[in-house]
Tab-separated table of C-alpha atoms in Angstrom:
chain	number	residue	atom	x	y	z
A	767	UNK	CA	-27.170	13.507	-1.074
A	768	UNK	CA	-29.293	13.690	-4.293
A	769	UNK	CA	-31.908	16.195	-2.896
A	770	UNK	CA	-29.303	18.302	-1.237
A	771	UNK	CA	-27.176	18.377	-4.810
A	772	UNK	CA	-30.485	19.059	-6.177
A	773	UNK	CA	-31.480	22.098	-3.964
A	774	UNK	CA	-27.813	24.101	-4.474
A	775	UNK	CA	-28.513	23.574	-8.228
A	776	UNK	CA	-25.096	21.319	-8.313
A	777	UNK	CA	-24.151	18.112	-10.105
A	778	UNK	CA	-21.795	15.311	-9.359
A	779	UNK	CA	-18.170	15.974	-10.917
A	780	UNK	CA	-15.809	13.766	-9.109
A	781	UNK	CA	-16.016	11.127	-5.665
A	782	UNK	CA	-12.515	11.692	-4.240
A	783	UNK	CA	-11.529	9.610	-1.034
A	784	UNK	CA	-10.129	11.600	1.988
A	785	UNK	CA	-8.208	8.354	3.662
A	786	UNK	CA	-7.543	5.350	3.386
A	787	UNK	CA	-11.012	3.466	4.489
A	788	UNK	CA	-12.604	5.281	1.658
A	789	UNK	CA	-10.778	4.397	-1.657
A	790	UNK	CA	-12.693	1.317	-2.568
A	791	UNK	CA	-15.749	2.807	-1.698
A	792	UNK	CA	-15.303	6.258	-3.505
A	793	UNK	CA	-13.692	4.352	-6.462
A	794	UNK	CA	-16.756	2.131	-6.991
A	795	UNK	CA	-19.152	4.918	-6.365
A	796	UNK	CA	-17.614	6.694	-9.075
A	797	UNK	CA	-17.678	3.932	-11.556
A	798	UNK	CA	-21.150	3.490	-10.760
A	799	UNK	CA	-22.008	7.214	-11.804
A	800	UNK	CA	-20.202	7.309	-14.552
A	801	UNK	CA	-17.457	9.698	-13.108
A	802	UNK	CA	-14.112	10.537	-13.807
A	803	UNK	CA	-12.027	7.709	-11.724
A	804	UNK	CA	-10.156	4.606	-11.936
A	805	UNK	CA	-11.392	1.119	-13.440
A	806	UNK	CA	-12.918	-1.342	-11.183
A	807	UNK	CA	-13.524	-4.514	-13.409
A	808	UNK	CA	-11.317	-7.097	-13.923
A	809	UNK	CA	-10.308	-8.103	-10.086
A	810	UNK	CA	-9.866	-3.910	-9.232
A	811	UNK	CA	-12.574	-3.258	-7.039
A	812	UNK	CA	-10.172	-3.429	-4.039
A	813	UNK	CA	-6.734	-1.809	-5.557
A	814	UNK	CA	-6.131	-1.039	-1.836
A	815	UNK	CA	-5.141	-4.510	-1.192
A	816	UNK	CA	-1.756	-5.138	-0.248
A	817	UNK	CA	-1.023	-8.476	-2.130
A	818	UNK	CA	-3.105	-7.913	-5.021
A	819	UNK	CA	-0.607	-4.275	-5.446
A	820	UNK	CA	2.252	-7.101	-5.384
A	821	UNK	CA	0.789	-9.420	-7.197
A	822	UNK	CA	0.255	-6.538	-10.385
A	823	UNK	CA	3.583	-5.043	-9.761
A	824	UNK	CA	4.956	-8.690	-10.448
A	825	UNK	CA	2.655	-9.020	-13.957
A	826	UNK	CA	4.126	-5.544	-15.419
A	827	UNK	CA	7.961	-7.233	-14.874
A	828	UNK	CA	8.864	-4.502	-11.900
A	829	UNK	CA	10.714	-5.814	-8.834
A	830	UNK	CA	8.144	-6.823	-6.241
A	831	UNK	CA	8.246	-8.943	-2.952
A	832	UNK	CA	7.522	-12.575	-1.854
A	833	UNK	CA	4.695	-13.311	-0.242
A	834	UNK	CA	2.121	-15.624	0.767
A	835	UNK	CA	-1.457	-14.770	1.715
A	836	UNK	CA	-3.654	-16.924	4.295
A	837	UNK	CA	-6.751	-17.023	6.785
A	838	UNK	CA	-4.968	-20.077	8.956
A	839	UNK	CA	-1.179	-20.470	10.372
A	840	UNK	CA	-0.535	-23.999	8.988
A	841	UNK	CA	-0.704	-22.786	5.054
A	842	UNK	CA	2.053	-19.946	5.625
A	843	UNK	CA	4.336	-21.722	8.249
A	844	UNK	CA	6.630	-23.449	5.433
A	845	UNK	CA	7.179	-20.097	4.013
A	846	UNK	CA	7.468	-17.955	7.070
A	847	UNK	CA	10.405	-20.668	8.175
A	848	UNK	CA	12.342	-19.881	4.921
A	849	UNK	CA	11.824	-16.267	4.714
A	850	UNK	CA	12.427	-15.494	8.634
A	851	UNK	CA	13.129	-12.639	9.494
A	852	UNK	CA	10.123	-11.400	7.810
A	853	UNK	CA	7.113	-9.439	7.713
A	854	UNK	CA	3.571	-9.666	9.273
A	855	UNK	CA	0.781	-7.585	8.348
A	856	UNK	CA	-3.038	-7.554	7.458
A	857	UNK	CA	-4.105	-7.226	3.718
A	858	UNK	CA	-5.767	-3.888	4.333
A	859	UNK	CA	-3.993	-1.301	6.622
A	860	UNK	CA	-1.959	2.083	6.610
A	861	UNK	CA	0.472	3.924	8.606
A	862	UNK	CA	2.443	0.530	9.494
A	863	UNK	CA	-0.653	-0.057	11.629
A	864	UNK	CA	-0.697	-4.098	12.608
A	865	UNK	CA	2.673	-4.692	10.686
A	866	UNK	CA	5.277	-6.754	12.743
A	867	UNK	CA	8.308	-7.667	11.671
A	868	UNK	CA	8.948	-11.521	13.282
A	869	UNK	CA	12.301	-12.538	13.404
A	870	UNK	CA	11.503	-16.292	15.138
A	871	UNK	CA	8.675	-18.450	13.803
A	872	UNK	CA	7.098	-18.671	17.151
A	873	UNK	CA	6.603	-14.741	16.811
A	874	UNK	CA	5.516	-15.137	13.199
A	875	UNK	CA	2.552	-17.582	15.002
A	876	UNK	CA	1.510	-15.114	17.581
A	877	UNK	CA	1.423	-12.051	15.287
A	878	UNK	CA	-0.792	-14.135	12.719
A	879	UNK	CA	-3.202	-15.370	15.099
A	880	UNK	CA	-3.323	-12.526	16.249
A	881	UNK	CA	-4.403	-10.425	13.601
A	882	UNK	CA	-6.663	-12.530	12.231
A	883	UNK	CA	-8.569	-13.164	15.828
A	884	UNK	CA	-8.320	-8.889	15.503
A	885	UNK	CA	-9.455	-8.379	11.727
A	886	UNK	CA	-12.740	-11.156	12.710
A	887	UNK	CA	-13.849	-9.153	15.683
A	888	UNK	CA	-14.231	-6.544	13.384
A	889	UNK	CA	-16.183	-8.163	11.334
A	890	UNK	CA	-13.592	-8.197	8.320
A	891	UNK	CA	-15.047	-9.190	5.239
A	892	UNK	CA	-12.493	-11.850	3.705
A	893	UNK	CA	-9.775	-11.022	6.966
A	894	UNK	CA	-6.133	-12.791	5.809
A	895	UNK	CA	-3.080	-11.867	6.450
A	896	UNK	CA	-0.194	-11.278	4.619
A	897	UNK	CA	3.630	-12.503	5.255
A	898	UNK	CA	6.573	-10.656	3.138
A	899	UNK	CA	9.671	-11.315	2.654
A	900	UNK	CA	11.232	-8.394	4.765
A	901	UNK	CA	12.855	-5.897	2.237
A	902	UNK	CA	16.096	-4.173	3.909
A	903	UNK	CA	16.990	-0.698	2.602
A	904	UNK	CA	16.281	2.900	2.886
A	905	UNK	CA	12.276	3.657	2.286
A	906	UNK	CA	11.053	6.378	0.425
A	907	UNK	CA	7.590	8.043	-0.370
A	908	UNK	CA	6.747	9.009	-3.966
A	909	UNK	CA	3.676	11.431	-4.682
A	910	UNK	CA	2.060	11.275	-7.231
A	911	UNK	CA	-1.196	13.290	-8.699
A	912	UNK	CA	-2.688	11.540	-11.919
A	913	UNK	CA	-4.954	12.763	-14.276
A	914	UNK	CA	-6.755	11.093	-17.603
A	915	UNK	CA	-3.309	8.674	-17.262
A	916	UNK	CA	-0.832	11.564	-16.867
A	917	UNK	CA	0.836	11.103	-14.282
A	918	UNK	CA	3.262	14.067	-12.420
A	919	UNK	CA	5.174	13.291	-9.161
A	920	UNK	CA	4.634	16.142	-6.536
A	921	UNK	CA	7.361	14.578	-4.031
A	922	UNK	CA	10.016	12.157	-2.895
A	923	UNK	CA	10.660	11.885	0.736
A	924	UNK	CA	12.719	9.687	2.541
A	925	UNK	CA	11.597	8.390	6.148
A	926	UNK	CA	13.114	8.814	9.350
A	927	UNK	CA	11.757	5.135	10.484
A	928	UNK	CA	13.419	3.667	13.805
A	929	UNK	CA	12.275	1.661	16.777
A	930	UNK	CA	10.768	3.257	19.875
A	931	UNK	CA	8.724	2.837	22.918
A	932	UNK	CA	8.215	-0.614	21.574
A	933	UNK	CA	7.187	-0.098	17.998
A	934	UNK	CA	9.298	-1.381	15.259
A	935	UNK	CA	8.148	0.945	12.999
A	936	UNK	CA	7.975	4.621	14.661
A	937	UNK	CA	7.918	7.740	12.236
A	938	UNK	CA	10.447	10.149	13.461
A	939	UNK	CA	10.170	12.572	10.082
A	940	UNK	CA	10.621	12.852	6.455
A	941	UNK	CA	13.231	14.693	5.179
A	942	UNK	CA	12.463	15.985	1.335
A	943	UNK	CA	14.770	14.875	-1.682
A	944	UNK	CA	15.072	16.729	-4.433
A	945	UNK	CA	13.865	15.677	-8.109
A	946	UNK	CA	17.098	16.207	-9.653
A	947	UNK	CA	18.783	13.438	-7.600
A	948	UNK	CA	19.868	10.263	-9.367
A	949	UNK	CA	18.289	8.117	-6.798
A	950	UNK	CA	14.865	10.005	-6.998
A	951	UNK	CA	15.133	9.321	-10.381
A	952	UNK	CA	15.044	5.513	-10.566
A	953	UNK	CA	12.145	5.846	-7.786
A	954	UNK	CA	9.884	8.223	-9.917
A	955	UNK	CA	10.349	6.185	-12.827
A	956	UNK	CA	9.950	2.759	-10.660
A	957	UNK	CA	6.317	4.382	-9.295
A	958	UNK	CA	5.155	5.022	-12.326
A	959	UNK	CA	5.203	1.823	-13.557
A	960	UNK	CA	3.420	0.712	-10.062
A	961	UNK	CA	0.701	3.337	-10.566
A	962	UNK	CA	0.210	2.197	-14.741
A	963	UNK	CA	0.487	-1.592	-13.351
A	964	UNK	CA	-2.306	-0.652	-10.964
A	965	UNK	CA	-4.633	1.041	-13.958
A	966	UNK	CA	-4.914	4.226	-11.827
A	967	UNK	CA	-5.804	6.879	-14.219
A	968	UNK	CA	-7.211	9.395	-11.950
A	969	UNK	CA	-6.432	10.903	-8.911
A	970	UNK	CA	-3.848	11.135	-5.917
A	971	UNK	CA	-0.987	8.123	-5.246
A	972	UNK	CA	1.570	8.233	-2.029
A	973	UNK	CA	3.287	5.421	-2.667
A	974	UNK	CA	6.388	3.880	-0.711
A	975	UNK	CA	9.248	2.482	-1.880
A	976	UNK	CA	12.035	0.336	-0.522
A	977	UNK	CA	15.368	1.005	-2.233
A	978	UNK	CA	16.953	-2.563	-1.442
A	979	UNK	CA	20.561	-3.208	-2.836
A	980	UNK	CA	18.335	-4.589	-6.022
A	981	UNK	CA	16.968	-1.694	-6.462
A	982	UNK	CA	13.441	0.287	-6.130
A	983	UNK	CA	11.015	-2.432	-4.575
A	984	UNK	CA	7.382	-1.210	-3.475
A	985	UNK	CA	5.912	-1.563	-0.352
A	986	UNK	CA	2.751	-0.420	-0.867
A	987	UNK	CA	0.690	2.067	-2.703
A	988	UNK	CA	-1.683	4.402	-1.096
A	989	UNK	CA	-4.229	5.280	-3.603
A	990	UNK	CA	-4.925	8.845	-1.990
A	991	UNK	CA	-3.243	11.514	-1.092
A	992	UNK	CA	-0.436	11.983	1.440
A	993	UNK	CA	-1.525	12.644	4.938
A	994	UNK	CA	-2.940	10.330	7.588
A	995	UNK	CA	-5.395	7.510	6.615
């Protein structure tokens, strides 16, 4: 890469990852060259991961869910038994890929041992997987593009999210909402403070949102841009 930015008489400006796999990579890289990006020291050198998002969200006082992290079934089982129904999904994912929602603690069981038996055949580094308190409500995506710390929402959607052909989670659509709504309002200003919580300071966010009858709750945040991961 060096001698080919060398020959077209080019230099390094920016690493920018084009899915999901490649945000901790390209946000490390860049840190490493000096380069316009987001901080990696102090425990962000994965931002990607699901419970550390939750776990920041929580720190900066915004509304964030329960959860409890393991690599074996016997340290989550007390809390999957209160939470039931609730959620089942590896720490690194997107597009509702691997996420179950369990409604019986024998299902909770299966779908845990089953990811992680999954996530070691692949050679996972650190595989655990996460259970959630299962947040009820209409989702939403929130766009974001951030630069030097500014940060500008380019759009709210709200999913079209329903059960088919055995999936729990099947994207039918996403219908646009406009700006000026009072409900896309509380979101935008909820994401923000999930983006700042997160230190991202450059770059692309699509970040989703669970308005629950408590109000904007994230569900993750994508630290790219919108499209598939």
């Amino acid at each position: 890469i060096e001698e080919a930015a060398a020959k077209a008489n080019a230099t390094w400006e920016h690493i920018i990852a084009g899915g999901e796999s490649g945000v901790k990579i390209a946000e490390n890289l860049g840190c490493m060259r000096g380069m316009r990006g987001n901080p990696t020291a102090g425990g962000f050198e994965n931002r990607r991961d699901k419970k550390f998002q939750q776990e920041k969200v929580a720190e900066a006082g915004l509304r964030s869910v329960r959860q409890l992290q393991a690599d074996t079934w016997p340290e989550v089982k007390g809390f999957c038994e209160a939470e039931l129904p609730l959620i089942i999904k590896p720490v690194e994912s997107c597009g509702s890929d691997g996420v179950k929602l369990c409604k019986t603690i024998e299902e909770a069981e299966e779908h845990f041992n089953l990811l992680m038996t999954g996530q070691r055949k692949l050679g996972a580094q650190g595989a655990a997987v996460l259970c959630q308190e299962f947040l009820q409500g209409k989702e939403y995506v929130v766009d974001f593009v951030t630069r030097d710390g500014e940060h500008k929402c380019t759009f709210v959607w709200v999913y079209d999210k329903r059960e088919a052909n055995g999936g729990q989670f099947v994207y039918f659509g996403m219908i646009p909402v406009p700006t000026d709504d009072p409900v896309a309002g509380v979101l935008i200003e909820y994401t923000k403070g999930c983006i700042e919580a997160l230190k991202i300071r450059n770059g692309a966010t699509h970040n989703e949102i669970m308005m629950t009858k408590d109000g904007p709750c994230l569900v993750e945040v994508n630290c790219r841009a919108h499209g598939h991961g």
